[in-house]
Short mmCIF file of C-alpha atoms in Angstrom, two decimals:
data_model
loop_
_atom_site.label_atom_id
_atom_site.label_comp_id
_atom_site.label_asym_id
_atom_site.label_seq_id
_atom_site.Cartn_x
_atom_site.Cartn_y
_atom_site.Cartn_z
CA UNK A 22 212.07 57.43 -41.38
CA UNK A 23 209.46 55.15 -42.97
CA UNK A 24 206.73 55.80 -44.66
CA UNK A 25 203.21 54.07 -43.58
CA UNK A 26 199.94 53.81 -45.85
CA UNK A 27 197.19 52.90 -43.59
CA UNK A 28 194.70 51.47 -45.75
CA UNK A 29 190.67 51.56 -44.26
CA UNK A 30 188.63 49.61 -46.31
CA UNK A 31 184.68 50.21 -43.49
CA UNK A 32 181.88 52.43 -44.07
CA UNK A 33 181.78 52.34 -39.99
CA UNK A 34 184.62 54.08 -37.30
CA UNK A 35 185.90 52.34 -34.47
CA UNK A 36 182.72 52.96 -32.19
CA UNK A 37 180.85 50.11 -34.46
CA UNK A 38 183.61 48.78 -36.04
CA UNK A 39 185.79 45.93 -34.41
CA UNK A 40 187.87 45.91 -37.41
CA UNK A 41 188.39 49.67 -36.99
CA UNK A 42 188.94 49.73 -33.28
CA UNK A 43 191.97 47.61 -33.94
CA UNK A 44 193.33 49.58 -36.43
CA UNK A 45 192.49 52.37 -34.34
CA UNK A 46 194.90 51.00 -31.16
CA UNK A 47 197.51 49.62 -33.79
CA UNK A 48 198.43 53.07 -35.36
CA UNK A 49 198.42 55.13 -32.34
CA UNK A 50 200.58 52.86 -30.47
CA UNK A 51 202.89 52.68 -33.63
CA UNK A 52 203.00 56.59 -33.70
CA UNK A 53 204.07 56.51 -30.47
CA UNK A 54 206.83 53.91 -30.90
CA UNK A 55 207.88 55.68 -34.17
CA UNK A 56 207.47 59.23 -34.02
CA UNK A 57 209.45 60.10 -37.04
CA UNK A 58 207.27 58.27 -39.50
CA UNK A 59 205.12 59.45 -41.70
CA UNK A 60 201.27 57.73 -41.51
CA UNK A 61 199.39 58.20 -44.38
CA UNK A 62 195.37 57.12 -44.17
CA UNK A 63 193.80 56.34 -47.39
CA UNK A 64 190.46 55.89 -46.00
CA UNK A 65 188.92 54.02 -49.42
CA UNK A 66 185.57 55.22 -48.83
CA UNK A 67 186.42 58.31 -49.30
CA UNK A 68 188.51 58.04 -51.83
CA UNK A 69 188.27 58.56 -55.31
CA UNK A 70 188.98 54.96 -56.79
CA UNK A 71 188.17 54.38 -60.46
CA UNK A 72 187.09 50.92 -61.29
CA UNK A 73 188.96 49.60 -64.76
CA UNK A 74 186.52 50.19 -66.76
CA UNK A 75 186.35 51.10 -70.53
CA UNK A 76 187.20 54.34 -70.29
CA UNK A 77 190.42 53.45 -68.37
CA UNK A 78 191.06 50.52 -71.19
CA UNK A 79 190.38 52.90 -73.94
CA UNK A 80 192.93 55.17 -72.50
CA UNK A 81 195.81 52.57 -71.22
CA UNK A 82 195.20 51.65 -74.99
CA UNK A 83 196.20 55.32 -76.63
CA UNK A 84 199.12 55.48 -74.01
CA UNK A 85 200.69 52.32 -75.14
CA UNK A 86 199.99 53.00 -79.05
CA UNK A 87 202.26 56.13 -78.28
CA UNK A 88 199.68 58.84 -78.46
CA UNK A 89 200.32 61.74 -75.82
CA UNK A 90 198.06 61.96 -72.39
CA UNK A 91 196.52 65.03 -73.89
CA UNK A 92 194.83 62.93 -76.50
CA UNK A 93 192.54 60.88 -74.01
CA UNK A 94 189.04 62.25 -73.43
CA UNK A 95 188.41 64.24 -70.49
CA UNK A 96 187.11 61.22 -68.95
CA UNK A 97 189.87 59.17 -69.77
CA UNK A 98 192.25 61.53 -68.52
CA UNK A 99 190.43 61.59 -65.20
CA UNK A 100 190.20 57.76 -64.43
CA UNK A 101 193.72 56.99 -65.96
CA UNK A 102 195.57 60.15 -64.61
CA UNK A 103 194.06 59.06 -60.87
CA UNK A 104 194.61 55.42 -61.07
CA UNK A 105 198.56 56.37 -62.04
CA UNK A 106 197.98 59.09 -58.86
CA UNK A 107 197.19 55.82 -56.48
CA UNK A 108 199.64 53.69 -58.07
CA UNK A 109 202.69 56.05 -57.08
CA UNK A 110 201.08 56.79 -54.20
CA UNK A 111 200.84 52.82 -53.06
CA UNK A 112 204.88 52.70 -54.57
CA UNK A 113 206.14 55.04 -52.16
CA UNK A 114 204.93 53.50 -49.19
CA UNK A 115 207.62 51.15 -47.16
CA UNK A 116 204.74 49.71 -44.92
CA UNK A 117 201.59 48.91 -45.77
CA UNK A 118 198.12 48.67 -42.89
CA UNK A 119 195.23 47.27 -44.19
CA UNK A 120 192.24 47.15 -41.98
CA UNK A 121 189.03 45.69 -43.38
CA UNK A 122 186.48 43.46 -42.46
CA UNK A 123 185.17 40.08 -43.47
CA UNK A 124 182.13 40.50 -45.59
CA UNK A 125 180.77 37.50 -47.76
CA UNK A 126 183.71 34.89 -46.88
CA UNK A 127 185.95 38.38 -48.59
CA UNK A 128 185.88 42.16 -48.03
CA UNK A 129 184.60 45.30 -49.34
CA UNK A 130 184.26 46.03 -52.71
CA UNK A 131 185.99 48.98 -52.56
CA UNK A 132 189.40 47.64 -51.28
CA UNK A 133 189.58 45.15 -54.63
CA UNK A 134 189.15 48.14 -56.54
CA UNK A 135 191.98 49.84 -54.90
CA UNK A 136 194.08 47.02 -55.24
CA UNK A 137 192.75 46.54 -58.83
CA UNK A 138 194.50 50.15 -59.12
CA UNK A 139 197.90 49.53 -57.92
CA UNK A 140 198.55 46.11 -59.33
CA UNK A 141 200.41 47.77 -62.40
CA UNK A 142 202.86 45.83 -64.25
CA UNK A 143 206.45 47.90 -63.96
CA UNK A 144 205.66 49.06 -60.90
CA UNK A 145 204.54 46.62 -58.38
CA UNK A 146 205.57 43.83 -60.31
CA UNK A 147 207.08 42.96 -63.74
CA UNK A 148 207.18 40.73 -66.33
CA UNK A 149 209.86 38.82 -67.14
CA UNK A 150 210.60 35.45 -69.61
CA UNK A 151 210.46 33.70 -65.97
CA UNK A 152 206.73 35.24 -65.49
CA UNK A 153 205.92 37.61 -63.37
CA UNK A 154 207.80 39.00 -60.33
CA UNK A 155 207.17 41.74 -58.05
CA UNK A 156 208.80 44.72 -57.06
CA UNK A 157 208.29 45.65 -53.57
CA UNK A 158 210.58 43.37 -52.58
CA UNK A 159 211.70 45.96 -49.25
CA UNK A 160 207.83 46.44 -47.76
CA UNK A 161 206.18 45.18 -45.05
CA UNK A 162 202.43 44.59 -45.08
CA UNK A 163 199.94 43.99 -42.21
CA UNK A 164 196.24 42.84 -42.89
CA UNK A 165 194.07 43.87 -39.44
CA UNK A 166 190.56 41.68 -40.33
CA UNK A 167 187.62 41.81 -37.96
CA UNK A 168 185.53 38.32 -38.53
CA UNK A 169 182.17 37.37 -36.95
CA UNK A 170 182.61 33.98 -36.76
CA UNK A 171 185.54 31.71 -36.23
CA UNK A 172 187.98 31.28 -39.61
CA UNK A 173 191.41 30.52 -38.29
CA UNK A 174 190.79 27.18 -37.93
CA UNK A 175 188.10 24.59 -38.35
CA UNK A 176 185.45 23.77 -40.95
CA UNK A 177 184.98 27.72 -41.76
CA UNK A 178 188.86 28.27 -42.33
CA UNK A 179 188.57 26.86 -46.13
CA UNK A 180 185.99 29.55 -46.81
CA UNK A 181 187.90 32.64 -45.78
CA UNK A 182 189.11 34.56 -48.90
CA UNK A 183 189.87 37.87 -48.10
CA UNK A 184 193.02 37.56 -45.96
CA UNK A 185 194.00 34.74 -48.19
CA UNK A 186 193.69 37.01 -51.47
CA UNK A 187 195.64 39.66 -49.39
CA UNK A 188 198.30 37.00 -48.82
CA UNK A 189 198.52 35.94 -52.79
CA UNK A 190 198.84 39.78 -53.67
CA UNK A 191 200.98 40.51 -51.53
CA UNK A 192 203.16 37.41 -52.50
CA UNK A 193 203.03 38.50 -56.29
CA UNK A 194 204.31 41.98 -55.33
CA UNK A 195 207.28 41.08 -53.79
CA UNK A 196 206.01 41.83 -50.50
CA UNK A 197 208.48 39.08 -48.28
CA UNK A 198 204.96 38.21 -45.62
CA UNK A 199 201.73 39.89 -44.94
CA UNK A 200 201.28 39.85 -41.20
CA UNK A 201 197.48 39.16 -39.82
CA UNK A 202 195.68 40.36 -36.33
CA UNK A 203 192.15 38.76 -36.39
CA UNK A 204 189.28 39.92 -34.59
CA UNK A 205 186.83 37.06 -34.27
CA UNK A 206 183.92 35.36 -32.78
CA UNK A 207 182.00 38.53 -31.73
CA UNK A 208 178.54 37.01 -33.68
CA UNK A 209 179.17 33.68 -32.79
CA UNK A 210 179.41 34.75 -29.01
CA UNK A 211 177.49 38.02 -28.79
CA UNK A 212 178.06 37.55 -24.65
CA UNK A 213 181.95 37.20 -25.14
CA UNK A 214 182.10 40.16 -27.50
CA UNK A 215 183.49 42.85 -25.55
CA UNK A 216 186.03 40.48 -24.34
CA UNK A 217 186.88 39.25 -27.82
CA UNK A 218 187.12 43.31 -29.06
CA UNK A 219 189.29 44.21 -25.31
CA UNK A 220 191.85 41.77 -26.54
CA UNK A 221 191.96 42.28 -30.18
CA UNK A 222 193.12 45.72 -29.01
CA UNK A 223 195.69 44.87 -26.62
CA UNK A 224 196.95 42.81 -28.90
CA UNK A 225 197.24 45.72 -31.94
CA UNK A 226 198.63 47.88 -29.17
CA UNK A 227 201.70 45.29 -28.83
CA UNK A 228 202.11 45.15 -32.33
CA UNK A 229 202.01 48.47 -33.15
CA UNK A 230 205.19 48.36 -30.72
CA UNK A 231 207.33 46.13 -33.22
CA UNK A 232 205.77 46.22 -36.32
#
C-alpha cells in the first residue's frame, strides 16, 4: 500500500479551476486503480503553513544551541513545532500530486511556502563533503499545472518557472523525475477552451491508471 500526498496549491475548485479539474479526474481514477492506498489532500489554502520567519529562526537557533523545545516562546513553539509537523508529514509520503496553477510565469505563494517547510536538511536531503544530496530517493512526484497560454514550447517556454522550480526541487530531494500533465491555451483560445479542459481530463484519467 502506498501512501499519496495530494498537494492543492488554488483558492478556486474544479468548477473554475482547470488546474483543479485535472487533479480532480487524476485522483479519482487513481483511487479506483489503487484502492488500497491511502490519499492524503493537503489543500495549502487551508492549511496552516508558517512562513520562515524570525520567530522560526530564533527558534531553529535555541534547538541547535541545545536548549530544550520547552524553552522557545509560545510563538516559536507554534511555527517551529508545525513546520517539523509538515516536514514528517511530506517524509512519509511515497507519492507526491501537486496541482497548481501558473500565476506570474510561477505559482501561488502559498505552495513555495510549503515547500519552504519541507526542504529540511536530514530529512529531505543532507549534507555531505560531496554537497548536498537528497533523501527521497524511493518517491514519485507528479506536477498537474493549468497554464493560460502556451509554455511547452515556443518563445513563452523560457519564461515558465514554476514547473521548472518543481523539477530542480524535486531533483535536489532525491526524487528520481517529476512527471508533468499541462493544461494550456484556454486564454489564448477562449473558443477552444472546453476542448482544451475535455482533454486535459481524459488525459489525468489515463494517468491516474499507471501513475
Amino acid at each position: 500500500m502506498a501512501k499519496v500526498l495530494y498537494i492543492t496549491a488554488h483558492p478556486h475548485d474544479e468548477s473554475v479551476s482547470y488546474s483543479m479539474a485535472a487533479g480532480k479526474a487524476f485522483i479519482e481514477s487513481y483511487k479506483e486503480a489503487n484502492p488500497s492506498d491511502e490519499v492524503v489532500h493537503i489543500d495549502l489554502y487551508k492549511e496552516n503553513i508558517p512562513h520562515i520567519d524570525a520567530d522560526v529562526f530564533a527558534g531553529w537557533g535555541k534547538l541547535q544551541s541545545g536548549s530544550g523545545f520547552d524553552t522557545l516562546s509560545a510563538e516559536e513553539q507554534a511555527k517551529v513545532g508545525r513546520l517539523n509537523e509538515l516536514s514528517e508529514q511530506f517524509i512519509s509520503g511515497d507519492k507526491y500530486v501537486f496541482v497548481s496553477p501558473l500565476w506570474n510565469f510561477s505559482f501561488p505563494p502559498v505552495l513555495k511556502a510549503y515547500i519552504d517547510s519541507v526542504a529540511v536538511a536530514g530529512k529531505t536531503f543532507k549534507y555531505t563533503e560531496q554537497g548536498p544530496v537528497g533523501l527521497l530517493t524511493d518517491k514519485k512526484a507528479l506536477h498537474i499545472q493549468a497554464r493560460g497560454g502556451y509554455y511547452s514550447e515556443g518563445p513563452a517556454a523560457e519564461l515558465e518557472a514554476g514547473h521548472r522550480y518543481l523539477s530542480t526541487i524535486a531533483s535536489f530531494f532525491g526524487i528520481p523525475s517529476l512527471e508533468g500533465l499541462f493544461v494550456e491555451g484556454h486564454n489564448a483560445e477562449p473558443a477552444k477552451a472546453e476542448q482544451i479542459k475535455a482533454d486535459a481530463i481524459e488525459r489525468a484519467k489515463a494517468l491516474g491508471k499507471t501513475f
